[in-house]
Short mmCIF file of C-alpha atoms and ligand atoms in Angstrom, two decimals:
data_model
loop_
_atom_site.label_atom_id
_atom_site.label_comp_id
_atom_site.label_asym_id
_atom_site.label_seq_id
_atom_site.Cartn_x
_atom_site.Cartn_y
_atom_site.Cartn_z
CA UNK A 662 -15.64 8.48 -9.41
CA UNK A 663 -17.29 8.58 -5.92
CA UNK A 664 -15.17 7.83 -2.92
CA UNK A 665 -15.40 7.92 0.89
CA UNK A 666 -13.34 10.69 2.36
CA UNK A 667 -12.35 10.18 6.00
CA UNK A 668 -11.95 13.98 6.33
CA UNK A 669 -15.59 14.74 5.55
CA UNK A 670 -16.86 11.31 6.74
CA UNK A 671 -18.95 11.15 3.49
CA UNK A 672 -18.85 9.50 0.07
CA UNK A 673 -17.93 12.38 -2.24
CA UNK A 674 -17.57 12.97 -5.95
CA UNK A 675 -13.90 12.83 -6.73
CA UNK A 676 -12.54 16.05 -8.21
CA UNK A 677 -8.79 16.17 -8.63
CA UNK A 678 -6.84 19.38 -8.16
CA UNK A 679 -5.79 19.30 -11.80
CA UNK A 680 -8.18 18.00 -14.42
CA UNK A 681 -7.40 14.46 -15.64
CA UNK A 682 -4.47 13.95 -13.26
CA UNK A 683 -4.36 12.34 -9.83
CA UNK A 684 -1.59 12.63 -7.26
CA UNK A 685 -1.82 9.93 -4.66
CA UNK A 686 0.35 9.08 -1.71
CA UNK A 687 0.62 5.84 0.21
CA UNK A 688 2.22 5.40 3.65
CA UNK A 689 4.77 2.68 2.88
CA UNK A 690 5.86 -0.14 5.17
CA UNK A 691 7.99 0.14 8.28
CA UNK A 692 10.70 -2.23 7.18
CA UNK A 693 11.71 -3.86 10.45
CA UNK A 694 9.96 -7.13 9.63
CA UNK A 695 8.05 -8.86 6.95
CA UNK A 696 4.83 -7.23 5.85
CA UNK A 697 1.90 -9.36 7.06
CA UNK A 698 -1.15 -10.20 4.93
CA UNK A 699 -3.10 -7.50 6.80
CA UNK A 700 -0.59 -4.77 5.66
CA UNK A 701 -0.94 -6.23 2.21
CA UNK A 702 -4.72 -6.02 2.23
CA UNK A 703 -4.29 -2.22 2.52
CA UNK A 704 -1.94 -2.11 -0.35
CA UNK A 705 -4.11 -4.40 -2.48
CA UNK A 706 -7.10 -2.01 -2.00
CA UNK A 707 -4.88 0.92 -2.82
CA UNK A 708 -3.64 -0.87 -5.91
CA UNK A 709 -7.25 -1.40 -7.08
CA UNK A 710 -7.93 2.31 -6.48
CA UNK A 711 -4.95 3.37 -8.60
CA UNK A 712 -5.81 0.94 -11.34
CA UNK A 713 -9.46 2.09 -11.27
CA UNK A 714 -8.43 5.73 -11.67
CA UNK A 715 -6.17 4.68 -14.65
CA UNK A 716 -8.93 2.46 -16.09
CA UNK A 717 -11.29 5.39 -16.19
CA UNK A 718 -8.82 7.64 -17.92
CA UNK A 719 -6.87 9.49 -15.22
CA UNK A 720 -3.09 9.96 -15.35
CA UNK A 721 -2.02 8.92 -11.94
CA UNK A 722 1.23 9.61 -10.04
CA UNK A 723 1.68 7.39 -6.98
CA UNK A 724 4.31 8.00 -4.33
CA UNK A 725 5.28 5.72 -1.48
CA UNK A 726 7.76 6.22 1.30
CA UNK A 727 9.67 3.51 3.09
CA UNK A 728 9.80 4.06 6.85
CA UNK A 729 13.36 3.10 7.72
CA UNK A 730 13.96 5.49 10.68
CA UNK A 731 12.04 7.15 13.47
CA UNK A 732 8.95 4.93 14.01
CA UNK A 733 9.03 4.21 17.70
CA UNK A 734 7.22 1.25 19.23
CA UNK A 735 4.63 3.51 20.74
CA UNK A 736 2.85 6.11 18.66
CA UNK A 737 3.18 8.42 21.65
CA UNK A 738 6.79 9.14 20.70
CA UNK A 739 8.08 6.77 23.29
CA UNK A 740 9.57 3.30 23.38
CA UNK A 741 12.30 1.95 21.14
CA UNK A 742 12.84 2.65 17.47
CA UNK A 743 11.22 -0.22 15.55
CA UNK A 744 14.19 -0.44 13.17
CA UNK A 745 16.71 -0.66 15.99
CA UNK A 746 14.58 -3.26 17.58
CA UNK A 747 14.50 -5.29 14.31
CA UNK A 748 18.37 -4.94 14.03
CA UNK A 749 18.88 -6.20 17.53
CA UNK A 750 16.51 -9.13 17.00
CA UNK A 751 18.50 -10.27 13.93
CA UNK A 752 21.98 -9.25 15.28
CA UNK A 753 22.64 -6.94 12.34
CA UNK A 754 22.59 -3.25 11.39
CA UNK A 755 19.59 -1.04 10.83
CA UNK A 756 20.60 -0.51 7.19
CA UNK A 757 20.81 -4.24 6.61
CA UNK A 758 17.37 -4.77 8.22
CA UNK A 759 15.93 -1.98 6.02
CA UNK A 760 17.35 -3.53 2.81
CA UNK A 761 16.25 -7.05 3.80
CA UNK A 762 12.68 -6.14 4.51
CA UNK A 763 12.32 -3.57 1.68
CA UNK A 764 13.23 -6.31 -0.70
CA UNK A 765 10.93 -8.81 1.02
CA UNK A 766 8.08 -6.27 0.88
CA UNK A 767 8.35 -5.75 -2.83
CA UNK A 768 8.64 -9.52 -3.45
CA UNK A 769 5.23 -9.93 -1.76
CA UNK A 770 3.91 -6.74 -3.45
CA UNK A 771 4.65 -8.14 -6.95
CA UNK A 772 3.48 -11.73 -6.06
CA UNK A 773 0.11 -10.08 -5.38
CA UNK A 774 0.21 -8.43 -8.82
CA UNK A 775 0.46 -4.84 -7.56
CA UNK A 776 1.70 -2.10 -9.81
CA UNK A 777 4.97 -0.45 -8.86
CA UNK A 778 4.47 3.04 -7.36
CA UNK A 779 5.89 5.81 -9.57
CA UNK A 780 8.19 6.94 -6.76
CA UNK A 781 9.48 4.97 -3.74
CA UNK A 782 11.51 7.01 -1.33
CA UNK A 783 13.11 5.78 1.94
CA UNK A 784 12.93 8.35 4.77
CA UNK A 785 16.69 8.18 5.31
CA UNK A 786 17.20 9.67 1.79
CA UNK A 787 15.37 12.88 2.65
CA UNK A 788 16.97 14.11 5.93
CA UNK A 789 17.95 17.65 4.49
CA UNK A 790 14.31 18.09 3.34
CA UNK A 791 12.93 17.10 6.86
CA UNK A 792 15.29 19.58 8.51
CA UNK A 793 14.24 22.36 6.12
CA UNK A 794 10.54 21.66 6.87
CA UNK A 795 11.18 21.68 10.65
CA UNK A 796 13.06 24.96 10.39
CA UNK A 797 10.13 26.58 8.58
CA UNK A 798 7.69 25.29 11.17
CA UNK A 799 9.86 26.83 13.98
CA UNK A 800 10.14 30.10 12.08
CA UNK A 801 6.29 30.22 11.62
CA UNK A 802 5.73 29.52 15.32
CA UNK A 803 4.31 26.03 14.95
CA UNK A 804 7.21 24.16 16.51
CA UNK A 805 9.34 24.69 19.58
CA UNK A 806 12.34 23.24 21.23
CA UNK A 807 11.93 21.79 24.72
CA UNK A 808 14.42 19.65 26.57
CA UNK A 809 16.41 17.92 23.86
CA UNK A 810 13.68 17.56 21.21
CA UNK A 811 11.77 19.68 18.77
CA UNK A 812 7.95 19.45 19.08
CA UNK A 813 4.95 20.45 16.98
CA UNK A 814 2.65 22.72 18.98
CA UNK A 815 -0.81 21.32 18.30
CA UNK A 816 -2.52 24.18 20.17
CA UNK A 817 -1.52 26.50 17.32
CA UNK A 818 -4.02 24.88 14.99
CA UNK A 819 -7.73 25.52 15.30
CA UNK A 820 -8.64 22.13 14.09
CA UNK A 821 -5.86 19.66 14.89
CA UNK A 822 -8.18 16.76 15.37
CA UNK A 823 -9.86 17.24 11.90
CA UNK A 824 -9.44 13.60 10.90
CA UNK A 825 -9.90 11.74 14.01
CA UNK A 826 -13.63 11.81 14.78
CA UNK A 827 -14.23 12.28 18.45
CA UNK A 828 -10.78 12.06 19.80
CA UNK A 829 -10.01 14.86 22.24
CA UNK A 830 -6.84 15.78 23.96
CA UNK A 831 -8.04 14.24 27.23
CA UNK A 832 -8.66 10.94 25.51
CA UNK A 833 -5.09 10.70 24.53
CA UNK A 834 -3.58 8.28 26.93
CA UNK A 835 -0.13 9.88 26.79
CA UNK A 836 1.22 10.24 30.26
CA UNK A 837 -1.57 8.30 31.92
CA UNK A 838 -0.97 4.77 30.68
CA UNK A 839 1.39 2.66 32.76
CA UNK A 840 3.76 1.76 29.99
CA UNK A 841 4.04 5.26 28.49
CA UNK A 842 6.35 7.80 30.13
CA UNK A 843 4.93 11.17 30.45
CA UNK A 844 7.04 13.69 28.43
CA UNK A 845 7.20 16.73 30.71
CA UNK A 846 8.69 18.84 27.92
CA UNK A 847 5.54 18.96 25.88
CA UNK A 848 3.43 22.12 26.07
CA UNK A 849 0.24 20.15 25.24
CA UNK A 850 -0.50 16.48 25.61
CA UNK A 851 -1.10 16.12 21.86
CA UNK A 852 2.23 17.70 20.79
CA UNK A 853 4.47 15.34 18.94
CA UNK A 854 8.14 15.09 18.19
CA UNK A 855 9.59 16.45 14.88
CA UNK A 856 13.24 15.77 15.73
CA UNK A 857 14.76 13.75 18.52
CA UNK A 858 18.11 14.45 20.19
CA UNK A 859 17.20 12.72 23.42
CA UNK A 860 20.18 11.03 25.03
CA UNK A 861 17.73 8.29 26.04
CA UNK A 862 18.07 7.02 22.45
CA UNK A 863 21.91 7.06 22.41
CA UNK A 864 22.03 3.58 20.92
CA UNK A 865 20.16 4.89 17.90
CA UNK A 866 22.41 3.84 15.00
CA UNK A 867 21.21 6.36 12.46
CA UNK A 868 21.81 9.94 13.44
CA UNK A 869 22.35 13.09 11.51
CA UNK A 870 23.73 16.59 12.19
CA UNK A 871 20.96 19.21 12.50
CA UNK A 872 20.65 22.81 13.74
CA UNK A 873 19.31 21.31 16.99
CA UNK A 874 22.13 18.81 17.57
CA UNK A 875 22.79 15.28 16.32
CA UNK A 876 19.64 13.32 16.19
CA UNK A 877 16.95 11.78 14.02
CA UNK A 878 13.50 12.60 12.74
CA UNK A 879 10.09 11.72 14.20
CA UNK A 880 7.91 9.41 12.26
CA UNK A 881 5.25 11.74 10.84
CA UNK A 882 7.49 14.37 9.16
CA UNK A 883 8.61 11.93 6.47
CA UNK A 884 5.23 11.52 4.81
CA UNK A 885 4.49 15.27 4.80
CA UNK A 886 7.95 15.99 3.31
CA UNK A 887 8.08 13.13 0.84
CA UNK A 888 4.57 13.80 -0.27
CA UNK A 889 5.13 17.50 -0.93
CA UNK A 890 8.56 16.86 -2.49
CA UNK A 891 7.14 14.57 -5.21
CA UNK A 892 3.53 15.57 -5.59
CA UNK A 893 3.73 19.35 -4.98
CA UNK A 894 1.62 21.49 -2.65
CA UNK A 895 -1.74 19.98 -3.48
CA UNK A 896 -2.27 16.23 -3.04
CA UNK A 897 -5.48 14.54 -4.26
CA UNK A 898 -5.58 11.30 -2.26
CA UNK A 899 -3.73 10.02 0.77
CA UNK A 900 -3.88 6.35 1.62
CA UNK A 901 -3.28 4.08 4.57
CA UNK A 902 -4.82 1.61 6.97
CA UNK A 903 -7.40 2.89 9.49
CA UNK A 904 -4.81 2.72 12.28
CA UNK A 905 -2.94 5.58 10.48
CA UNK A 906 -5.83 7.99 10.94
CA UNK A 907 -4.56 8.94 14.48
CA UNK A 908 -1.93 10.02 15.22
CA UNK A 909 0.02 9.58 11.94
CA UNK A 910 -2.27 11.18 9.38
CA UNK A 911 -3.63 13.80 11.79
CA UNK A 912 -0.07 14.83 12.44
CA UNK A 913 0.80 14.80 8.72
CA UNK A 914 -2.09 17.25 8.12
CA UNK A 915 -0.98 19.51 10.92
CA UNK A 916 2.64 19.67 9.69
CA UNK A 917 1.81 20.03 5.99
CA UNK A 918 -0.89 22.64 6.31
CA UNK A 919 1.16 24.64 8.86
CA UNK A 920 4.15 24.48 6.48
CA UNK A 921 2.28 25.29 3.32
CA UNK A 922 -0.21 27.79 4.79
CA UNK A 923 -3.10 26.26 2.91
CA UNK A 924 -5.16 23.01 2.72
CA UNK A 925 -3.03 20.16 1.50
CA UNK A 926 -4.67 16.83 0.74
CA UNK A 927 -8.38 16.70 -0.25
CA UNK A 928 -9.31 12.95 -0.01
CA UNK A 929 -8.27 10.59 2.78
CA UNK A 930 -8.65 6.88 1.85
CA UNK A 931 -8.44 4.43 4.69
CA UNK A 932 -8.61 0.56 4.46
CA UNK A 933 -10.13 -1.36 7.36
CA UNK A 934 -8.13 -4.08 9.03
CA UNK A 935 -7.68 -7.67 8.23
CA UNK A 936 -8.56 -9.47 11.45
CA UNK A 937 -8.37 -12.99 12.78
CA UNK A 938 -10.70 -14.51 15.29
CA UNK A 939 -8.18 -13.56 17.94
CA UNK A 940 -8.19 -9.87 16.76
CA UNK A 941 -6.29 -7.44 14.54
CA UNK A 942 -3.20 -8.78 12.75
CA UNK A 943 -0.26 -6.71 13.95
CA UNK A 944 3.40 -6.77 13.12
CA UNK A 945 4.70 -5.70 16.51
CA UNK A 946 3.11 -8.75 18.17
CA UNK A 947 5.54 -10.80 16.07
CA UNK A 948 2.80 -13.36 15.49
CA UNK A 949 1.45 -12.80 12.03
CA UNK A 950 0.84 -14.36 8.62
CA UNK A 951 2.97 -13.51 5.59
CA UNK A 952 2.68 -14.27 1.91
CA UNK A 953 5.55 -16.73 2.32
CA UNK A 954 3.56 -18.62 4.97
CA UNK A 955 0.61 -18.85 2.47
CA UNK A 956 2.96 -20.09 -0.26
CA UNK A 957 4.50 -22.65 2.09
CA UNK A 958 1.01 -23.97 2.77
CA UNK A 959 0.47 -24.31 -0.91
CA UNK A 960 -1.80 -21.30 -1.60
CA UNK A 961 -1.47 -19.12 -4.61
CA UNK A 962 -0.84 -15.50 -3.47
CA UNK A 963 -3.24 -14.33 -6.17
CA UNK A 964 -6.03 -16.21 -4.45
CA UNK A 965 -5.39 -14.01 -1.39
CA UNK A 966 -5.83 -10.95 -3.67
CA UNK A 967 -9.03 -12.60 -4.97
CA UNK A 968 -10.24 -13.01 -1.33
CA UNK A 969 -9.50 -9.34 -0.55
CA UNK A 970 -11.51 -8.22 -3.62
CA UNK A 971 -14.63 -10.08 -2.37
CA UNK A 972 -15.18 -7.55 0.47
CA UNK A 973 -15.43 -3.78 0.72
CA UNK A 974 -12.37 -1.95 1.82
CA UNK A 975 -14.27 -0.06 4.43
CA UNK A 976 -15.24 -3.17 6.31
CA UNK A 977 -13.04 -5.33 8.53
CA UNK A 978 -12.15 -8.60 6.77
CA UNK A 979 -11.80 -11.79 8.80
CA UNK A 980 -9.13 -14.19 7.62
CA UNK A 981 -9.24 -17.92 8.17
CA UNK A 982 -7.76 -20.90 6.24
CA UNK A 983 -11.26 -22.30 5.77
CA UNK A 984 -12.23 -19.20 3.88
CA UNK A 985 -9.02 -19.24 1.87
CA UNK A 986 -9.73 -22.92 0.88
CA UNK A 987 -13.18 -21.85 -0.36
CA UNK A 988 -11.63 -18.98 -2.25
CA UNK A 989 -9.13 -21.36 -3.89
CA UNK A 990 -11.98 -23.61 -5.00
CA UNK A 991 -14.02 -20.65 -6.34
CA UNK A 992 -10.94 -19.20 -8.12
CA UNK A 993 -10.09 -22.62 -9.76
CA UNK A 994 -13.71 -22.88 -10.98
CA UNK A 995 -13.61 -19.39 -12.42
CA UNK A 996 -10.33 -20.08 -14.27
CA UNK A 997 -11.81 -23.35 -15.59
CA UNK A 998 -14.84 -21.44 -17.02
CA UNK A 999 -12.55 -18.88 -18.59
CA UNK A 1000 -10.32 -21.52 -20.10
CA UNK A 1001 -13.40 -22.88 -22.00
CA UNK A 1002 -13.60 -19.62 -23.96
CA UNK A 1003 -12.58 -19.69 -27.61
CA UNK A 1004 -11.08 -16.21 -28.17
CA UNK A 1005 -11.05 -16.28 -32.02
CA UNK A 1006 -13.51 -14.20 -33.90
CA UNK A 1007 -14.68 -10.56 -33.92
CA UNK A 1008 -15.92 -9.03 -30.71
CA UNK A 1009 -19.24 -7.29 -30.36
CA UNK A 1010 -18.25 -3.71 -29.55
CA UNK A 1011 -21.70 -2.68 -28.21
CA UNK A 1012 -21.78 -5.62 -25.69
CA UNK A 1013 -18.17 -4.90 -24.85
CA UNK A 1014 -18.92 -1.31 -24.01
CA UNK A 1015 -22.04 -2.24 -22.03
CA UNK A 1016 -20.20 -4.61 -19.65
CA UNK A 1017 -17.08 -2.48 -19.48
CA UNK A 1018 -19.26 0.40 -18.29
CA UNK A 1019 -21.00 -1.82 -15.71
CA UNK A 1020 -17.54 -2.93 -14.33
CA UNK A 1021 -16.29 0.66 -14.25
CA UNK A 1022 -19.55 1.76 -12.53
CA UNK A 1023 -19.07 -0.76 -9.80
CA UNK A 1024 -15.56 0.32 -9.15
CA UNK A 1025 -16.23 4.04 -9.32
CA UNK A 1026 -18.93 3.58 -6.71
CA UNK A 1027 -16.53 3.82 -3.76
CA UNK A 1028 -14.58 0.80 -5.07
CA UNK A 1029 -17.29 -1.83 -4.99
CA UNK A 1030 -14.91 -4.69 -5.82
CA UNK A 1031 -17.38 -7.53 -5.02
CA UNK A 1032 -19.78 -5.93 -7.52
CA UNK A 1033 -16.99 -5.76 -10.08
CA UNK A 1034 -16.35 -9.47 -9.58
CA UNK A 1035 -20.10 -10.15 -10.11
CA UNK A 1036 -19.74 -8.45 -13.46
CA UNK A 1037 -17.02 -10.95 -14.40
CA UNK A 1038 -19.49 -13.80 -13.70
CA UNK A 1039 -22.22 -11.96 -15.56
CA UNK A 1040 -19.98 -11.73 -18.62
CA UNK A 1041 -19.31 -15.46 -18.47
CA UNK A 1042 -23.08 -16.04 -18.47
CA UNK A 1043 -23.93 -13.37 -21.08
CA UNK A 1044 -25.57 -14.14 -24.33
CA UNK A 1045 -22.66 -13.10 -26.54
CA UNK A 1046 -19.78 -14.65 -28.34
CA UNK A 1047 -16.60 -15.94 -26.73
CA UNK A 1048 -14.31 -13.33 -28.37
CA UNK A 1049 -16.30 -10.50 -26.64
CA UNK A 1050 -16.17 -12.32 -23.29
CA UNK A 1051 -12.49 -12.93 -23.68
CA UNK A 1052 -11.83 -9.23 -24.51
CA UNK A 1053 -13.81 -8.16 -21.54
CA UNK A 1054 -11.99 -10.45 -19.08
CA UNK A 1055 -8.70 -9.18 -20.51
CA UNK A 1056 -9.86 -5.58 -19.93
CA UNK A 1057 -11.18 -6.24 -16.36
CA UNK A 1058 -7.93 -7.83 -15.39
CA UNK A 1059 -6.18 -4.50 -15.90
CA UNK A 1060 -7.73 -3.67 -12.54
CA UNK A 1061 -8.42 -6.98 -10.93
CA UNK A 1062 -4.87 -8.28 -11.71
CA UNK A 1063 -5.74 -11.93 -11.09
CA UNK A 1064 -3.84 -13.28 -14.20
CA UNK A 1065 -7.23 -14.63 -15.33
CA UNK A 1066 -6.33 -15.23 -18.99
CA UNK A 1067 -2.74 -16.44 -18.29
CA UNK A 1068 -3.92 -19.00 -15.74
CA UNK A 1069 -6.75 -20.17 -18.05
CA UNK A 1070 -4.29 -20.74 -20.96
CA UNK A 1071 -1.95 -22.66 -18.66
CA UNK A 1072 -4.82 -24.86 -17.64
CA UNK A 1073 -5.57 -25.50 -21.33
CA UNK A 1074 -2.00 -26.41 -22.00
CA UNK A 1075 -2.27 -29.00 -19.17
CA UNK A 1076 1.12 -28.21 -17.78
CA UNK A 1077 2.70 -31.08 -15.87
CA UNK A 1078 4.90 -28.79 -13.87
CA UNK A 1079 4.83 -28.98 -10.11
CA UNK A 1080 3.14 -26.19 -8.14
CA UNK A 1081 6.35 -24.82 -6.80
CA UNK A 1082 7.85 -24.37 -10.31
CA UNK A 1083 4.70 -22.85 -11.63
CA UNK A 1084 4.74 -20.30 -8.76
CA UNK A 1085 8.50 -19.55 -9.15
CA UNK A 1086 8.12 -18.84 -12.82
CA UNK A 1087 4.97 -16.75 -12.30
CA UNK A 1088 6.79 -14.64 -9.78
CA UNK A 1089 9.69 -14.15 -12.25
CA UNK A 1090 7.27 -13.25 -14.98
CA UNK A 1091 5.68 -10.63 -12.75
CA UNK A 1092 9.08 -9.22 -11.70
CA UNK A 1093 9.98 -8.99 -15.39
CA UNK A 1094 6.73 -7.22 -16.12
CA UNK A 1095 7.42 -4.69 -13.42
CA UNK A 1096 11.02 -4.17 -14.57
CA UNK A 1097 9.71 -3.47 -18.12
CA UNK A 1098 7.11 -1.10 -16.72
CA UNK A 1099 9.94 0.71 -14.95
CA UNK A 1100 11.90 0.68 -18.16
CA UNK A 1101 14.62 -1.45 -16.48
CA UNK A 1102 15.18 -3.55 -19.58
CA UNK A 1103 18.51 -4.88 -18.41
CA UNK A 1104 16.75 -6.38 -15.36
CA UNK A 1105 14.02 -7.73 -17.57
CA UNK A 1106 16.53 -9.43 -19.82
CA UNK A 1107 18.41 -10.77 -16.84
CA UNK A 1108 15.22 -12.44 -15.54
CA UNK A 1109 14.64 -14.04 -18.96
CA UNK A 1110 18.26 -15.30 -19.04
CA UNK A 1111 17.91 -16.65 -15.44
CA UNK A 1112 14.89 -18.73 -16.49
CA UNK A 1113 16.62 -19.86 -19.68
CA UNK A 1114 19.54 -21.13 -17.66
CA UNK A 1115 16.93 -23.32 -15.86
CA UNK A 1116 15.65 -24.53 -19.22
CA UNK A 1117 12.48 -22.31 -19.17
CA UNK A 1118 11.69 -20.16 -22.24
CA UNK A 1119 9.49 -17.03 -21.98
CA UNK A 1120 7.28 -16.03 -24.87
CA UNK A 1121 5.56 -12.62 -25.09
CA UNK A 1122 2.21 -13.22 -26.75
CA UNK A 1123 -0.96 -11.20 -27.23
CA UNK A 1124 -2.58 -12.95 -24.24
CA UNK A 1125 0.40 -12.18 -22.02
CA UNK A 1126 3.60 -14.04 -21.25
CA UNK A 1127 3.69 -17.81 -21.79
CA UNK A 1128 6.37 -20.18 -20.87
CA UNK A 1129 7.54 -23.69 -21.78
CA UNK A 1130 10.50 -25.97 -21.37
CA UNK A 1131 13.34 -25.80 -23.90
P1 AMP B 1328 3.38 -0.48 8.79
O1 AMP B 1328 4.41 -1.35 8.03
O2 AMP B 1328 3.10 -1.03 10.20
O3 AMP B 1328 3.80 0.95 8.78
O4 AMP B 1328 1.93 -0.60 8.05
C1 AMP B 1328 1.82 -0.61 6.65
C2 AMP B 1328 0.37 -0.37 6.30
O5 AMP B 1328 -0.50 -1.50 6.74
C3 AMP B 1328 -0.30 0.84 6.96
O6 AMP B 1328 -1.11 1.49 5.88
C4 AMP B 1328 -1.15 0.29 8.04
O7 AMP B 1328 -2.17 1.19 8.37
C5 AMP B 1328 -1.63 -0.98 7.45
N1 AMP B 1328 -2.06 -2.02 8.38
C6 AMP B 1328 -1.50 -2.37 9.52
N2 AMP B 1328 -2.19 -3.42 10.17
C7 AMP B 1328 -3.14 -3.75 9.22
C8 AMP B 1328 -4.19 -4.77 9.24
N3 AMP B 1328 -4.33 -5.68 10.23
N4 AMP B 1328 -5.03 -4.84 8.21
C9 AMP B 1328 -4.91 -3.89 7.20
N5 AMP B 1328 -3.97 -2.98 7.12
C10 AMP B 1328 -3.08 -2.91 8.14
ZN1 ZN B 1329 2.78 7.97 6.45
#
């Protein structure tokens, strides 16, 4: 596997810390609003990365946090807590907001056929661990108390800006931008808050006792702490969108390496943004597109995944409905071609291996998803029997996760169901698949019963789950 590493700014051979195993961490959503389709682009690319690693034989453990406290509206440790802002907007509590948008996030996540992370941990569940890490950082001389907060002293590290190419302290706009208050307690402009007790945030709903007074954590500490808690002292890959490079990931490296006393994560994987003609899609602007918007407009969420796979994760991707219409047409055509395959018969193992290798080669070349899709079309054109093509498409879909065979078989069955029912049942099937993966069989059975109550029967077959009316 070759992969671009933001830390070295080079495409590198991937060598995990422990042979055959990969530990991978993803910065999860800040659950104060719906995830937009830009956020979901990052998660789709990360999902393809995880599935590629598994496809090529690695045993992968993936951990994701949920940011439900401490992320302020400005990355410069100022402004309002985003969660509190969300609670005020919807006249409810921070905990309710966190629950509502965590559920909404995973609903979108599964509608886009993403595999559940092995561990999902909300920041508010780890406060004692954060406090411990901050105590160690103070003891080791990397953190200090000033005014009412605890800060990380960035001058104690030789190479604080290791990840953020070209950013220098003077370029940081902290204290010079009109809308950002200068924090006179900081020793250096780049220092960041590990623990807040500032009276300014007295309306903060979530507060905890700490050795430094009642307060709450800064944003960055959660990912260092949750990462080390579940993946140990050496992490192989850390993921996020490019906006996370600075300050979030830069600060994570500072905290983790200061705490551990040795290098922490080797590969930094960053996905470029989904943009619109008007610019980057952003949650804080409040004006953004969600998976629900796409569904309401009649688009299949899986077509959005297909669209994301067409471009390289290291390039910005421009979204427009025109492009999504073209993608829908291209996807329907692809499904139609697959539906014409007759899967019976014996597959040709040599041809199977040849195309499987070509597919894996594309993905292991810094995740060349558009080339991987080309291999799908090459298979359909190949001079071999249908059984081999069918087996290859089934195998590729372990990574692509576009429901290629299931959709082709529905097309063959000529279902007369309306779009909304099809989508509803597909989502339920996906939820059930995830529940089974997580060994939550009670949930999987409950989903089957829920559908049965609506007159829909699920059938587990070799080609995947099929459904029909009672
Ligand atoms: P947030 O919920 O704001 O913490 O962001 C969740 C993830 O989405 C992070 O990895 C961000 O870097 C990423 N992200 C934010 N905006 C975009 C965008 N327009 N395109 C792709 N990824 C994004
Ligand atoms: Zn993070």
